[in-house]
GROMACS .gro file of C-alpha atoms in nm:
model
  229
    1MET     CA    1  -0.318  -2.433   0.660
    2ALA     CA    2  -0.456  -2.264   0.969
    3ALA     CA    3  -0.618  -1.945   0.925
    4PRO     CA    4  -0.373  -1.632   1.008
    5ALA     CA    5  -0.435  -1.461   1.328
    6ALA     CA    6  -0.654  -1.147   1.296
    7LEU     CA    7  -0.430  -0.826   1.262
    8GLN     CA    8  -0.429  -0.559   1.501
    9ARG     CA    9  -0.566  -0.222   1.366
   10SER     CA   10  -0.659   0.134   1.437
   11VAL     CA   11  -0.968   0.249   1.281
   12VAL     CA   12  -1.077   0.595   1.152
   13ALA     CA   13  -1.488   0.555   1.145
   14PRO     CA   14  -1.681   0.754   0.880
   15ALA     CA   15  -1.878   1.053   1.010
   16GLY     CA   16  -2.185   0.937   0.833
   17ARG     CA   17  -2.317   0.620   0.670
   18HIS     CA   18  -2.028   0.362   0.584
   19THR     CA   19  -2.028   0.288   0.212
   20ALA     CA   20  -1.642   0.263   0.132
   21SER     CA   21  -1.313   0.144   0.288
   22VAL     CA   22  -0.961   0.235   0.267
   23ILE     CA   23  -0.698  -0.023   0.397
   24PHE     CA   24  -0.361   0.194   0.463
   25LEU     CA   25  -0.059  -0.011   0.536
   26HIS     CA   26   0.230   0.123   0.733
   27GLY     CA   27   0.615   0.128   0.650
   28SER     CA   28   0.855  -0.134   0.798
   29GLY     CA   29   0.890  -0.120   1.166
   30ASP     CA   30   0.593   0.108   1.232
   31THR     CA   31   0.232   0.021   1.348
   32GLY     CA   32  -0.103   0.113   1.221
   33GLN     CA   33  -0.162   0.347   1.515
   34GLY     CA   34   0.174   0.492   1.448
   35LEU     CA   35   0.106   0.568   1.063
   36ARG     CA   36  -0.248   0.723   1.180
   37ASP     CA   37  -0.058   0.953   1.433
   38TRP     CA   38   0.202   1.055   1.180
   39ILE     CA   39  -0.071   1.132   0.926
   40LYS     CA   40  -0.251   1.331   1.187
   41GLY     CA   41   0.071   1.515   1.275
   42VAL     CA   42   0.117   1.614   0.900
   43LEU     CA   43  -0.260   1.714   0.833
   44SER     CA   44  -0.319   1.842   1.182
   45HIS     CA   45  -0.621   1.611   1.174
   46ASP     CA   46  -0.714   1.252   1.094
   47LEU     CA   47  -0.742   1.152   0.726
   48SER     CA   48  -1.115   1.112   0.777
   49PHE     CA   49  -1.424   1.095   0.539
   50GLN     CA   50  -1.799   1.131   0.557
   51HIS     CA   51  -1.876   0.800   0.401
   52ILE     CA   52  -1.535   0.598   0.408
   53LYS     CA   53  -1.387   0.400   0.689
   54VAL     CA   54  -0.991   0.422   0.703
   55ILE     CA   55  -0.826   0.103   0.855
   56TYR     CA   56  -0.477   0.112   0.958
   57PRO     CA   57  -0.371  -0.255   1.022
   58THR     CA   58  -0.035  -0.366   1.211
   59ALA     CA   59   0.190  -0.610   1.072
   60PRO     CA   60   0.279  -0.883   1.337
   61ALA     CA   61   0.658  -0.878   1.452
   62ARG     CA   62   0.877  -1.128   1.258
   63PRO     CA   63   1.269  -1.168   1.210
   64TYR     CA   64   1.368  -0.913   0.950
   65THR     CA   65   1.692  -1.010   0.754
   66PRO     CA   66   1.800  -0.635   0.664
   67MET     CA   67   1.800  -0.585   1.052
   68ARG     CA   68   2.033  -0.904   1.083
   69GLY     CA   69   1.706  -1.110   1.194
   70SER     CA   70   1.598  -0.862   1.460
   71LEU     CA   71   1.235  -0.864   1.541
   72SER     CA   72   1.019  -0.585   1.338
   73ASN     CA   73   0.673  -0.508   1.242
   74VAL     CA   74   0.717  -0.577   0.870
   75TRP     CA   75   0.453  -0.718   0.617
   76HIS     CA   76   0.716  -0.956   0.490
   77ASP     CA   77   1.092  -1.049   0.502
   78ARG     CA   78   1.329  -0.922   0.231
   79TYR     CA   79   1.682  -1.055   0.149
   80LYS     CA   80   1.797  -0.678   0.107
   81ILE     CA   81   1.632  -0.320   0.046
   82SER     CA   82   1.701  -0.329  -0.311
   83ASN     CA   83   1.494  -0.360  -0.648
   84ASP     CA   84   1.762  -0.595  -0.783
   85CYS     CA   85   1.703  -0.885  -0.570
   86PRO     CA   86   1.423  -1.170  -0.557
   87GLU     CA   87   1.103  -1.117  -0.371
   88HIS     CA   88   1.081  -1.318  -0.029
   89ILE     CA   89   0.755  -1.489  -0.186
   90GLU     CA   90   0.671  -1.712   0.090
   91THR     CA   91   0.638  -1.433   0.354
   92ILE     CA   92   0.469  -1.216   0.090
   93ASP     CA   93   0.212  -1.463   0.006
   94SER     CA   94   0.118  -1.563   0.387
   95MET     CA   95   0.079  -1.199   0.467
   96CYS     CA   96  -0.167  -1.162   0.145
   97GLN     CA   97  -0.380  -1.441   0.320
   98ALA     CA   98  -0.379  -1.248   0.656
   99LEU     CA   99  -0.494  -0.918   0.481
  100THR     CA  100  -0.748  -1.097   0.262
  101SER     CA  101  -0.923  -1.159   0.592
  102LEU     CA  102  -0.927  -0.786   0.642
  103ILE     CA  103  -1.094  -0.734   0.299
  104ASP     CA  104  -1.337  -1.011   0.355
  105ASP     CA  105  -1.436  -0.854   0.689
  106GLU     CA  106  -1.533  -0.546   0.480
  107VAL     CA  107  -1.728  -0.746   0.220
  108LYS     CA  108  -1.939  -0.909   0.499
  109SER     CA  109  -2.013  -0.583   0.635
  110GLY     CA  110  -2.194  -0.492   0.311
  111ILE     CA  111  -1.911  -0.307   0.131
  112GLY     CA  112  -1.833  -0.414  -0.233
  113LYS     CA  113  -1.466  -0.504  -0.349
  114ASN     CA  114  -1.533  -0.213  -0.596
  115ARG     CA  115  -1.564   0.028  -0.300
  116ILE     CA  116  -1.242  -0.081  -0.142
  117LEU     CA  117  -0.908   0.075  -0.198
  118LEU     CA  118  -0.567  -0.065  -0.088
  119GLY     CA  119  -0.261   0.142  -0.038
  120GLY     CA  120   0.057   0.213   0.187
  121PHE     CA  121   0.374   0.403   0.258
  122SER     CA  122   0.705   0.231   0.171
  123MET     CA  123   0.699  -0.136   0.233
  124GLY     CA  124   0.314  -0.081   0.272
  125GLY     CA  125   0.262   0.056  -0.066
  126GLY     CA  126   0.465  -0.249  -0.211
  127MET     CA  127   0.243  -0.485  -0.010
  128ALA     CA  128  -0.075  -0.330  -0.140
  129MET     CA  129   0.036  -0.368  -0.484
  130GLN     CA  130   0.099  -0.744  -0.427
  131LEU     CA  131  -0.221  -0.792  -0.273
  132ALA     CA  132  -0.431  -0.597  -0.527
  133TYR     CA  133  -0.251  -0.709  -0.846
  134ARG     CA  134  -0.206  -1.055  -0.761
  135TYR     CA  135  -0.515  -1.148  -0.536
  136HIS     CA  136  -0.775  -0.878  -0.565
  137GLN     CA  137  -0.773  -0.734  -0.915
  138ASP     CA  138  -1.144  -0.607  -0.847
  139VAL     CA  139  -1.059  -0.346  -0.605
  140ALA     CA  140  -1.136   0.028  -0.683
  141GLY     CA  141  -0.751   0.116  -0.684
  142VAL     CA  142  -0.413   0.110  -0.525
  143PHE     CA  143  -0.185   0.378  -0.410
  144ALA     CA  144   0.169   0.350  -0.333
  145LEU     CA  145   0.368   0.641  -0.154
  146SER     CA  146   0.760   0.616  -0.171
  147SER     CA  147   0.737   0.245  -0.262
  148PHE     CA  148   0.879   0.008  -0.513
  149LEU     CA  149   0.854  -0.349  -0.663
  150SER     CA  150   1.163  -0.568  -0.746
  151LYS     CA  151   1.247  -0.574  -1.104
  152THR     CA  152   1.130  -0.964  -1.118
  153SER     CA  153   0.827  -0.901  -0.899
  154ALA     CA  154   0.549  -1.159  -0.914
  155VAL     CA  155   0.314  -0.866  -0.962
  156TYR     CA  156   0.458  -0.827  -1.299
  157GLN     CA  157   0.407  -1.186  -1.371
  158ALA     CA  158   0.044  -1.176  -1.265
  159LEU     CA  159  -0.043  -0.871  -1.479
  160LYS     CA  160   0.098  -1.035  -1.785
  161LYS     CA  161  -0.195  -1.301  -1.744
  162ILE     CA  162  -0.473  -1.053  -1.608
  163GLU     CA  163  -0.801  -1.106  -1.816
  164ARG     CA  164  -0.955  -0.788  -1.706
  165GLU     CA  165  -0.857  -0.408  -1.646
  166PRO     CA  166  -0.623  -0.367  -1.348
  167PRO     CA  167  -0.697  -0.151  -1.060
  168GLU     CA  168  -0.579   0.218  -1.124
  169LEU     CA  169  -0.261   0.328  -0.934
  170PHE     CA  170  -0.184   0.646  -0.755
  171GLN     CA  171   0.195   0.676  -0.680
  172CYS     CA  172   0.402   0.950  -0.527
  173HIS     CA  173   0.763   0.962  -0.467
  174GLY     CA  174   1.002   1.223  -0.313
  175THR     CA  175   1.316   1.287  -0.556
  176ALA     CA  176   1.541   1.317  -0.227
  177ASP     CA  177   1.440   0.986  -0.109
  178GLU     CA  178   1.755   0.795   0.013
  179LEU     CA  179   1.621   0.464   0.152
  180VAL     CA  180   1.383   0.383  -0.154
  181LEU     CA  181   1.549   0.548  -0.441
  182TYR     CA  182   1.319   0.800  -0.672
  183SER     CA  183   1.454   0.582  -0.982
  184TRP     CA  184   1.308   0.262  -0.807
  185GLY     CA  185   0.973   0.417  -0.788
  186GLU     CA  186   0.977   0.556  -1.138
  187GLU     CA  187   1.070   0.223  -1.274
  188THR     CA  188   0.814   0.048  -1.107
  189ASN     CA  189   0.552   0.289  -1.236
  190LYS     CA  190   0.690   0.268  -1.590
  191MET     CA  191   0.662  -0.141  -1.593
  192LEU     CA  192   0.312  -0.138  -1.442
  193LYS     CA  193   0.202   0.115  -1.718
  194SER     CA  194   0.353  -0.102  -1.981
  195LEU     CA  195   0.169  -0.396  -1.856
  196GLY     CA  196  -0.186  -0.200  -1.876
  197VAL     CA  197  -0.224  -0.022  -1.539
  198ALA     CA  198  -0.359   0.330  -1.554
  199THR     CA  199  -0.132   0.534  -1.327
  200THR     CA  200  -0.070   0.884  -1.186
  201PHE     CA  201   0.294   0.928  -1.076
  202LEU     CA  202   0.351   1.243  -0.865
  203SER     CA  203   0.723   1.353  -0.832
  204LEU     CA  204   0.781   1.545  -0.509
  205PRO     CA  205   1.095   1.770  -0.515
  206ASN     CA  206   1.329   1.746  -0.234
  207LEU     CA  207   1.111   1.509  -0.031
  208TYR     CA  208   1.295   1.251   0.168
  209HIS     CA  209   1.165   0.911   0.264
  210GLU     CA  210   0.836   1.076   0.428
  211LEU     CA  211   0.512   1.210   0.382
  212ASN     CA  212   0.393   1.577   0.338
  213LYS     CA  213   0.087   1.757   0.345
  214SER     CA  214   0.059   1.834  -0.037
  215GLU     CA  215   0.090   1.458  -0.110
  216LEU     CA  216  -0.180   1.384   0.149
  217ASP     CA  217  -0.435   1.635   0.018
  218LYS     CA  218  -0.368   1.494  -0.343
  219LEU     CA  219  -0.416   1.150  -0.195
  220GLN     CA  220  -0.740   1.244  -0.008
  221ALA     CA  221  -0.864   1.403  -0.339
  222TRP     CA  222  -0.783   1.093  -0.552
  223ILE     CA  223  -0.969   0.872  -0.277
  224LEU     CA  224  -1.277   1.073  -0.309
  225LYS     CA  225  -1.240   1.029  -0.685
  226LYS     CA  226  -1.224   0.670  -0.667
  227LEU     CA  227  -1.477   0.615  -0.393
  228PRO     CA  228  -1.753   0.902  -0.436
  229GLU     CA  229  -2.056   0.925  -0.189
   0.00000   0.00000   0.00000
């Protein structure tokens, strides 16, 4: 199989010596730069660290079934936006291959897998869970903001066979989310916990399908806990 094309990315370099990395995946229809700008707008500054590089890759445009096949920057296709339908495993697996190249680049630059966090917003958080729990069970941790997995997710099947402690999960979800229902996020968390994942689940009252400052402040603190200087 031909190597996947390198993903475009926006990068926030560490202020000092680079000893850890965060790969932060955007939601459907967005870009790496778009997510970085959104976070910058919410925080009034970049999500940045003394020793951690933050990488925002962009998903390549592909036909997206929930948009009647229109091109969209999505990590994979879906049959519909629901936790009650099968995953589009072929496109998920090919994107895991492209994102693995990004992880490999960090490892080649001297960053250990145990110094890399994978996470994202919405579809990006779901993709990060696929990538970590199925292919990179030795990363430092995973974060998922306003995200979910299908009830029959391949992630659950992989965790049933895991022979090591899986990466810790930091998950947040707005109770007023009308696109990715709060109950879908909660159910995902309960299922992962039952399969041995150490999880934090933050309920964000009255938050829709969006990011807010309190959530990003807590994420920043969790990142620093997982990737200390």
